[in-house]
Backbone as a chain_set.jsonl record, in Angstrom:
{"seq": "MAADTRVSESSGPSPSPSNPSASTGKTYETFNYAATADNMNGLPGANGKTARGPPASAGVTDALKTIKIDDFKEVHRKPSPIFTACSWAVGAFAFGSFAMHEYCQQKRRLEKAGIQRINAALDEKKIALEKQREEKRKARRKAKEEADR", "coords": {"N": [[-92.4, -184.177, 63.492], [-92.599, -181.23, 61.492], [-95.073, -178.713, 61.631], [-97.689, -178.061, 59.252], [-97.254, -175.253, 57.306], [-98.61, -173.977, 55.375], [-101.104, -171.814, 54.021], [-104.434, -172.307, 54.727], [-107.229, -173.03, 52.619], [-109.574, -172.015, 53.545], [-109.026, -169.789, 55.009], [-109.1, -167.188, 53.927], [-110.734, -164.889, 51.652], [-111.982, -166.534, 48.807], [-110.935, -166.729, 45.393], [-113.124, -165.969, 42.749], [-115.144, -166.081, 39.749], [-116.683, -163.764, 39.93], [-115.309, -162.307, 41.787], [-112.326, -161.742, 41.2], [-109.997, -160.704, 42.337], [-109.749, -161.431, 44.982], [-107.895, -162.862, 46.619], [-105.293, -162.255, 45.756], [-104.884, -159.566, 45.236], [-104.565, -158.567, 42.755], [-106.012, -157.678, 39.653], [-107.558, -159.6, 37.307], [-108.504, -160.125, 33.98], [-111.395, -161.758, 32.989], [-112.305, -164.245, 30.692], [-115.096, -165.049, 29.213], [-116.355, -166.62, 26.91], [-119.061, -167.556, 25.052], [-120.165, -170.595, 23.618], [-120.99, -170.447, 20.401], [-122.504, -170.579, 17.133], [-121.021, -168.879, 15.564], [-118.645, -168.714, 16.945], [-116.835, -171.201, 17.067], [-114.671, -172.12, 18.447], [-115.223, -171.982, 21.08], [-116.437, -174.271, 21.859], [-116.11, -177.36, 23.632], [-113.147, -179.173, 23.1], [-112.74, -178.217, 20.557], [-110.654, -176.669, 18.09], [-108.593, -174.229, 16.35], [-107.968, -175.362, 13.881], [-109.971, -177.204, 13.331], [-112.257, -175.691, 13.547], [-112.103, -173.482, 11.804], [-111.028, -174.448, 9.512], [-108.236, -175.327, 7.359], [-105.371, -173.133, 7.521], [-105.203, -170.322, 5.335], [-103.025, -170.147, 2.56], [-100.506, -167.778, 1.931], [-99.619, -166.045, -0.943], [-97.448, -164.764, -3.544], [-98.95, -162.964, -5.0], [-100.82, -162.16, -3.104], [-99.151, -160.795, -1.376], [-98.257, -158.741, -3.052], [-100.618, -157.368, -3.38], [-100.855, -155.967, -1.049], [-99.138, -153.846, -1.277], [-99.004, -150.431, -1.859], [-99.278, -147.594, -4.075], [-98.795, -145.235, -2.824], [-96.946, -145.964, -0.931], [-94.523, -145.982, -2.307], [-94.338, -143.335, -2.938], [-93.819, -142.163, -0.531], [-91.301, -142.878, 0.305], [-89.057, -141.304, 0.76], [-89.702, -140.098, 3.115], [-89.266, -141.851, 5.115], [-86.485, -142.261, 6.223], [-84.667, -143.729, 7.875], [-84.871, -146.722, 7.833], [-84.425, -147.132, 5.107], [-81.979, -145.844, 4.505], [-80.331, -147.233, 6.239], [-80.555, -149.827, 5.227], [-79.521, -149.35, 2.682], [-76.94, -148.59, 3.371], [-75.973, -150.957, 4.484], [-76.122, -152.513, 2.199], [-74.292, -151.256, 0.462], [-71.985, -151.495, 2.016], [-71.783, -154.295, 2.18], [-71.418, -154.883, -0.525], [-68.991, -153.548, -0.997], [-67.26, -154.9, 0.787], [-67.51, -157.507, -0.236], [-66.509, -157.1, -2.81], [-63.87, -156.33, -2.23], [-62.969, -158.666, -0.939], [-63.224, -160.534, -3.056], [-61.447, -159.398, -4.893], [-58.997, -159.677, -3.523], [-58.93, -162.452, -3.373], [-58.76, -163.144, -6.093], [-56.322, -161.905, -6.693], [-54.601, -163.429, -5.101], [-54.897, -165.925, -6.347], [-53.773, -165.234, -8.823], [-51.127, -164.654, -8.017], [-50.327, -167.204, -7.149], [-50.577, -168.613, -9.555], [-48.717, -167.249, -11.111], [-46.355, -167.848, -9.721], [-46.309, -170.586, -10.168], [-45.975, -170.634, -12.963], [-43.462, -169.453, -13.142], [-41.921, -171.441, -11.898], [-42.288, -173.496, -13.747], [-41.109, -172.317, -16.026], [-38.489, -172.086, -15.076], [-37.834, -174.785, -14.812], [-38.043, -175.544, -17.494], [-36.01, -173.979, -18.584], [-33.794, -175.18, -17.343], [-33.954, -177.723, -18.497], [-33.552, -176.992, -21.143], [-30.925, -176.028, -21.065], [-29.653, -178.392, -20.281], [-30.185, -180.015, -22.543], [-28.814, -178.519, -24.479], [-26.201, -178.835, -23.575], [-25.927, -181.607, -23.976], [-26.139, -181.707, -26.78], [-23.897, -180.182, -27.476], [-21.891, -181.821, -26.448], [-22.273, -184.061, -28.117], [-21.579, -182.906, -30.607], [-18.903, -182.275, -30.137], [-17.97, -184.862, -29.823], [-18.452, -185.912, -32.386], [-16.783, -184.236, -33.953], [-14.324, -184.891, -32.9], [-14.247, -187.571, -33.59], [-14.265, -187.3, -36.359], [-11.879, -185.875, -36.812], [-10.018, -187.774, -35.961], [-10.547, -189.715, -37.826], [-9.705, -188.419, -40.104], [-6.915, -188.255, -39.894]], "CA": [[-92.459, -183.487, 62.227], [-93.009, -179.836, 61.562], [-96.474, -178.481, 61.288], [-97.933, -177.528, 57.911], [-97.305, -173.79, 57.388], [-99.366, -173.426, 54.25], [-102.368, -171.172, 54.359], [-105.547, -173.143, 54.301], [-108.127, -172.378, 51.668], [-110.707, -171.4, 54.226], [-108.586, -168.67, 55.833], [-109.378, -165.89, 53.331], [-111.733, -164.946, 50.584], [-111.536, -167.342, 47.671], [-111.201, -166.065, 44.118], [-114.238, -166.5, 41.972], [-115.323, -165.238, 38.564], [-117.246, -162.463, 40.278], [-114.357, -161.613, 42.639], [-111.047, -162.319, 40.814], [-108.872, -160.179, 43.098], [-110.022, -161.644, 46.391], [-106.761, -163.322, 47.405], [-103.984, -161.797, 45.293], [-104.804, -158.13, 45.14], [-104.428, -158.214, 41.345], [-107.23, -157.862, 38.897], [-107.367, -160.317, 36.05], [-109.673, -160.096, 33.115], [-111.905, -163.103, 32.745], [-112.822, -164.42, 29.351], [-116.218, -165.976, 29.204], [-116.952, -166.646, 25.592], [-120.051, -168.613, 24.933], [-120.053, -171.396, 22.398], [-122.056, -170.148, 19.45], [-122.17, -171.046, 15.785], [-119.977, -167.992, 15.054], [-117.413, -168.954, 17.678], [-116.757, -172.65, 17.268], [-113.591, -172.438, 19.366], [-115.741, -172.039, 22.435], [-116.921, -175.614, 22.154], [-115.082, -178.221, 24.192], [-112.45, -180.029, 22.153], [-112.576, -177.579, 19.255], [-109.479, -175.803, 17.961], [-108.628, -173.405, 15.144], [-107.89, -176.153, 12.67], [-111.251, -177.839, 13.041], [-113.334, -174.716, 13.499], [-112.019, -172.584, 10.665], [-110.41, -175.115, 8.386], [-106.789, -175.097, 7.291], [-105.052, -171.723, 7.278], [-105.006, -169.99, 3.92], [-101.622, -169.882, 2.25], [-100.284, -166.467, 1.331], [-98.749, -166.138, -2.102], [-96.815, -163.531, -4.007], [-99.996, -162.019, -5.402], [-101.381, -161.581, -1.877], [-98.175, -159.828, -0.875], [-98.262, -157.578, -3.941], [-101.862, -156.616, -3.171], [-100.709, -155.107, 0.13], [-98.29, -152.699, -1.618], [-99.75, -149.324, -2.451], [-98.44, -146.63, -4.788], [-98.403, -144.225, -1.847], [-95.748, -146.444, -0.247], [-93.37, -145.55, -3.082], [-94.292, -141.877, -2.905], [-93.379, -141.723, 0.795], [-90.031, -143.522, 0.66], [-88.138, -140.284, 1.271], [-90.13, -139.691, 4.459], [-88.845, -142.893, 6.051], [-85.074, -142.407, 5.865], [-83.857, -144.643, 8.678], [-84.713, -148.083, 7.317], [-83.903, -147.129, 3.742], [-80.553, -145.531, 4.538], [-79.649, -148.346, 6.896], [-80.485, -150.926, 4.262], [-78.575, -148.955, 1.627], [-75.593, -148.637, 3.946], [-75.597, -152.373, 4.558], [-75.921, -153.018, 0.837], [-73.027, -150.718, -0.037], [-70.92, -152.121, 2.789], [-71.653, -155.701, 1.761], [-70.831, -154.866, -1.862], [-67.579, -153.166, -0.885], [-66.536, -156.008, 1.411], [-67.475, -158.614, -1.195], [-65.589, -156.741, -3.89], [-62.516, -156.401, -1.691], [-62.635, -160.08, -0.725], [-63.036, -161.181, -4.355], [-60.209, -158.863, -5.466], [-57.878, -160.339, -2.848], [-58.953, -163.866, -3.784], [-58.235, -163.203, -7.465], [-54.9, -161.579, -6.641], [-53.902, -164.599, -4.558], [-54.845, -166.924, -7.422], [-52.803, -164.763, -9.816], [-49.791, -164.852, -7.47], [-50.033, -168.636, -7.194], [-50.396, -168.993, -10.96], [-47.452, -166.66, -11.555], [-45.284, -168.641, -9.118], [-46.29, -171.86, -10.894], [-45.398, -170.395, -14.288], [-42.027, -169.236, -12.942], [-41.313, -172.762, -11.665], [-42.289, -174.218, -15.032], [-40.088, -171.684, -16.869], [-37.176, -172.457, -14.552], [-37.606, -176.193, -15.181], [-37.808, -175.578, -18.943], [-34.668, -173.441, -18.821], [-32.836, -176.218, -16.954], [-33.984, -178.754, -19.547], [-32.954, -176.42, -22.34], [-29.482, -176.013, -20.831], [-29.196, -179.788, -20.315], [-30.201, -180.45, -23.944], [-27.728, -177.807, -25.171], [-24.957, -179.504, -23.177], [-25.876, -182.901, -24.68], [-25.856, -181.437, -28.193], [-22.501, -179.748, -27.57], [-21.049, -183.012, -26.251], [-22.369, -184.872, -29.337], [-20.795, -182.214, -31.637], [-17.489, -182.492, -29.835], [-17.644, -186.266, -30.098], [-18.401, -186.07, -33.844], [-15.576, -183.561, -34.447], [-13.171, -185.695, -32.503], [-14.247, -188.787, -34.424], [-13.914, -186.895, -37.723], [-10.462, -185.545, -36.808], [-9.26, -189.024, -35.881], [-10.724, -190.416, -39.115], [-8.952, -187.685, -41.115], [-5.474, -188.433, -39.692]], "C": [[-92.929, -182.067, 62.435], [-94.453, -179.707, 61.104], [-96.563, -177.876, 59.895], [-98.109, -176.019, 58.01], [-98.075, -173.164, 56.239], [-100.678, -172.838, 54.742], [-103.48, -172.072, 53.87], [-106.479, -172.337, 53.414], [-109.278, -171.661, 52.367], [-110.298, -170.158, 54.999], [-108.927, -167.313, 55.231], [-110.44, -166.02, 52.265], [-111.166, -165.719, 49.405], [-111.85, -166.609, 46.372], [-112.34, -166.752, 43.383], [-114.392, -165.623, 40.74], [-115.874, -163.868, 38.893], [-116.27, -161.646, 41.11], [-112.95, -162.141, 42.329], [-109.88, -161.849, 41.668], [-109.001, -160.44, 44.586], [-108.778, -162.048, 47.17], [-105.436, -162.715, 46.977], [-103.848, -160.287, 45.245], [-104.649, -157.658, 43.695], [-105.748, -158.469, 40.638], [-106.894, -158.536, 37.578], [-108.651, -160.257, 35.259], [-110.118, -161.542, 32.887], [-112.505, -163.144, 31.356], [-113.899, -165.479, 29.392], [-116.887, -165.897, 27.838], [-117.903, -167.829, 25.517], [-119.846, -169.348, 23.613], [-121.252, -171.093, 21.517], [-121.634, -170.688, 18.093], [-121.072, -170.175, 15.177], [-118.625, -168.266, 15.704], [-117.315, -170.437, 18.002], [-115.651, -173.019, 18.25], [-114.054, -172.481, 20.811], [-116.251, -173.418, 22.808], [-115.804, -176.466, 22.738], [-114.471, -179.103, 23.1], [-112.238, -179.401, 20.79], [-111.287, -176.768, 19.255], [-109.56, -175.081, 16.628], [-108.613, -174.213, 13.869], [-109.232, -176.773, 12.31], [-112.355, -176.818, 12.861], [-113.288, -173.879, 12.227], [-111.425, -173.236, 9.43], [-108.918, -174.829, 8.352], [-106.49, -173.631, 7.009], [-104.775, -171.485, 5.799], [-103.535, -169.673, 3.68], [-101.51, -168.536, 1.544], [-99.303, -166.62, 0.192], [-98.162, -164.789, -2.461], [-97.885, -162.508, -4.383], [-100.642, -161.382, -4.182], [-100.437, -160.529, -1.299], [-98.171, -158.572, -1.741], [-99.522, -156.741, -3.782], [-101.743, -155.663, -1.983], [-99.862, -153.876, -0.156], [-99.131, -151.657, -2.326], [-98.776, -148.38, -3.139], [-97.978, -145.546, -3.826], [-97.161, -144.661, -1.067], [-94.492, -145.994, -0.983], [-93.228, -144.031, -3.072], [-93.735, -141.364, -1.584], [-92.065, -142.362, 1.229], [-89.079, -142.514, 1.29], [-88.503, -139.831, 2.677], [-89.731, -140.706, 5.524], [-87.365, -143.185, 5.813], [-84.334, -143.494, 6.631], [-83.764, -146.038, 8.093], [-84.096, -148.118, 5.925], [-82.401, -146.871, 3.764], [-79.766, -146.63, 5.231], [-79.496, -149.51, 5.939], [-79.5, -150.602, 3.148], [-77.143, -149.009, 2.144], [-75.107, -150.077, 4.042], [-75.322, -152.933, 3.169], [-74.586, -152.535, 0.275], [-71.854, -151.364, 0.703], [-70.697, -153.568, 2.387], [-71.028, -155.79, 0.371], [-69.342, -154.55, -1.79], [-66.755, -154.3, -0.277], [-66.425, -157.184, 0.451], [-66.517, -158.338, -2.333], [-64.142, -156.832, -3.426], [-62.081, -157.854, -1.507], [-62.395, -160.793, -2.057], [-61.757, -160.685, -5.032], [-58.993, -159.555, -4.845], [-57.792, -161.81, -3.238], [-58.356, -164.011, -5.186], [-56.742, -162.885, -7.49], [-54.082, -162.752, -6.108], [-53.806, -165.695, -5.622], [-53.836, -166.521, -8.486], [-51.378, -164.962, -9.315], [-49.388, -166.32, -7.524], [-49.78, -169.1, -8.625], [-49.068, -168.47, -11.49], [-46.269, -167.453, -10.993], [-45.171, -169.991, -9.825], [-45.658, -171.716, -12.267], [-43.895, -170.168, -14.173], [-41.299, -170.558, -12.69], [-41.229, -173.558, -12.962], [-41.216, -173.655, -15.957], [-38.686, -172.048, -16.395], [-36.85, -173.899, -14.93], [-37.327, -176.314, -16.68], [-36.419, -175.037, -19.283], [-33.597, -174.472, -18.465], [-32.785, -177.326, -18.008], [-33.295, -178.255, -20.807], [-31.429, -176.408, -22.217], [-28.921, -177.433, -20.891], [-29.164, -180.312, -21.749], [-29.079, -179.788, -24.744], [-26.376, -178.439, -24.844], [-24.809, -180.843, -23.91], [-25.527, -182.694, -26.155], [-24.389, -181.025, -28.382], [-21.553, -180.923, -27.397], [-21.072, -183.909, -27.485], [-21.547, -184.232, -30.463], [-19.296, -182.428, -31.42], [-17.068, -183.919, -30.156], [-17.553, -186.506, -31.598], [-17.139, -185.424, -34.435], [-14.324, -184.387, -34.138], [-13.075, -186.949, -33.353], [-13.824, -188.443, -35.849], [-12.423, -186.568, -37.831], [-9.602, -186.815, -36.77], [-9.371, -189.791, -37.194], [-9.865, -189.745, -40.207], [-7.436, -187.89, -40.935], [-5.011, -189.642, -40.312]], "O": [[-93.577, -181.748, 63.431], [-94.958, -180.493, 60.303], [-95.615, -177.25, 59.42], [-99.002, -175.543, 58.711], [-98.175, -171.941, 56.151], [-101.269, -173.29, 55.722], [-103.463, -172.541, 52.732], [-106.5, -171.107, 53.465], [-109.886, -170.766, 51.779], [-111.16, -169.518, 55.603], [-109.036, -166.345, 55.983], [-110.971, -167.1, 52.008], [-109.996, -165.564, 49.055], [-112.885, -165.954, 46.251], [-112.476, -167.975, 43.412], [-113.827, -164.53, 40.689], [-115.562, -162.899, 38.202], [-116.376, -160.42, 41.149], [-112.417, -162.921, 43.118], [-108.858, -162.533, 41.722], [-108.401, -159.717, 45.382], [-108.619, -161.604, 48.307], [-104.515, -162.667, 47.791], [-102.721, -159.791, 45.215], [-104.607, -156.453, 43.448], [-106.498, -159.376, 41.0], [-106.034, -158.07, 36.832], [-109.747, -160.33, 35.814], [-109.3, -162.424, 32.625], [-113.136, -162.186, 30.907], [-113.623, -166.663, 29.587], [-117.871, -165.18, 27.655], [-117.561, -168.954, 25.883], [-119.404, -168.766, 22.623], [-122.386, -171.441, 21.848], [-120.524, -171.195, 17.938], [-120.278, -170.657, 14.369], [-117.582, -168.07, 15.081], [-117.677, -170.865, 19.098], [-115.677, -174.105, 18.829], [-113.332, -172.976, 21.676], [-116.472, -173.689, 23.988], [-114.646, -176.295, 22.356], [-115.182, -179.696, 22.289], [-111.6, -180.015, 19.935], [-110.875, -176.243, 20.289], [-110.496, -175.298, 15.859], [-109.191, -173.792, 12.868], [-109.592, -176.859, 11.136], [-113.295, -177.051, 12.102], [-114.329, -173.597, 11.634], [-111.337, -172.591, 8.386], [-108.398, -174.151, 9.238], [-107.268, -172.958, 6.332], [-104.197, -172.325, 5.11], [-102.886, -169.016, 4.494], [-102.316, -168.204, 0.675], [-98.264, -167.261, 0.347], [-98.363, -163.799, -1.757], [-97.732, -161.318, -4.108], [-100.979, -160.198, -4.207], [-100.88, -159.498, -0.794], [-98.091, -157.459, -1.219], [-99.498, -155.534, -4.022], [-102.455, -154.661, -1.92], [-99.861, -152.941, 0.646], [-99.87, -151.957, -3.265], [-97.587, -148.368, -2.823], [-96.889, -144.995, -3.99], [-96.404, -143.815, -0.592], [-93.495, -145.656, -0.345], [-92.12, -143.506, -3.185], [-93.23, -140.243, -1.522], [-91.757, -142.379, 2.42], [-88.374, -142.836, 2.247], [-87.674, -139.231, 3.361], [-89.852, -140.43, 6.717], [-87.02, -144.232, 5.265], [-83.442, -144.127, 6.068], [-82.652, -146.514, 7.868], [-83.333, -149.028, 5.603], [-81.635, -147.588, 3.12], [-78.637, -146.922, 4.837], [-78.426, -150.111, 5.85], [-78.735, -151.464, 2.716], [-76.236, -149.429, 1.425], [-73.957, -150.373, 3.716], [-74.403, -153.73, 2.983], [-73.838, -153.313, -0.318], [-70.853, -151.734, 0.09], [-69.557, -154.017, 2.267], [-70.205, -156.668, 0.114], [-68.529, -155.204, -2.442], [-65.675, -154.621, -0.772], [-65.361, -157.793, 0.335], [-65.794, -159.231, -2.776], [-63.287, -157.349, -4.144], [-60.966, -158.228, -1.871], [-61.454, -161.577, -2.171], [-61.057, -161.467, -5.676], [-58.075, -159.968, -5.553], [-56.698, -162.346, -3.412], [-57.542, -164.902, -5.429], [-55.982, -163.52, -8.221], [-52.994, -163.033, -6.61], [-52.758, -166.32, -5.779], [-53.115, -167.374, -9.003], [-50.508, -165.385, -10.076], [-48.262, -166.651, -7.893], [-48.87, -169.892, -8.872], [-48.373, -169.165, -12.232], [-45.295, -167.702, -11.703], [-44.066, -170.482, -10.055], [-44.889, -172.578, -12.691], [-43.133, -170.64, -15.017], [-40.2, -170.775, -13.201], [-40.223, -174.211, -13.239], [-40.492, -174.413, -16.601], [-37.796, -172.29, -17.21], [-35.723, -174.201, -15.322], [-36.471, -177.098, -17.09], [-35.736, -175.567, -20.16], [-32.612, -174.626, -19.189], [-31.709, -177.806, -18.366], [-32.553, -178.99, -21.458], [-30.727, -176.744, -23.17], [-27.86, -177.665, -21.47], [-28.208, -180.987, -22.133], [-28.462, -180.43, -25.594], [-25.514, -178.565, -25.713], [-23.732, -181.18, -24.4], [-24.709, -183.428, -26.711], [-23.728, -181.463, -29.323], [-20.543, -181.028, -28.093], [-20.042, -184.46, -27.872], [-20.879, -184.95, -31.206], [-18.537, -182.713, -32.347], [-15.982, -184.166, -30.681], [-16.666, -187.232, -32.048], [-16.502, -186.001, -35.316], [-13.425, -184.556, -34.962], [-11.994, -187.35, -33.782], [-13.102, -189.214, -36.481], [-11.774, -186.932, -38.811], [-8.588, -186.911, -37.462], [-8.417, -190.438, -37.627], [-9.365, -190.413, -41.111], [-6.729, -187.665, -41.917], [-3.822, -189.955, -40.244]]}, "num_chains": 1, "name": "protein.A"}
C-alpha cells in the first residue's frame, strides 16, 4: 500500500483562538460572545425564536410609517427607477391594448363569418320556400284550369 501523504497535525503550528492564521496564512475574525441576559443566543441550545419570541409581523401601517413626505419631494431627483418603471408601465399598457384589440378583431371576424353563414343558409331556405310556393301556385292554377274546361 502507499504511504499516507497527508500532513500530520504536529508538523506545523496549530490554529488557535489566539493564533487563527497559524496554518492557512489567512486571518479570520473570531466571535466570542459571552452568554449574558441581554444576549440569550449565546446560551447553548438557544435560538432566535426562543430568545426573542416570535418575529413581529409587519403590516400596511408599518410600511406607511416608513414613507416620508421628503420621498415625494425628491422623486424628480431619482429618474432611473421612475422612468424605467414608467417605461415598463407604458409598454405593458401598449402591448396589452394591442393584444386586446387583436383579440376583439378576431372575435368580430369570427362573428361576422358566422353571421354570413347564417344569412347564406337563410337565403337558401328563402329560395327553397319560394320555389315550393311557386310550385303550389302552378299546381293550383293547373287544377283550376282543368276544372274550368
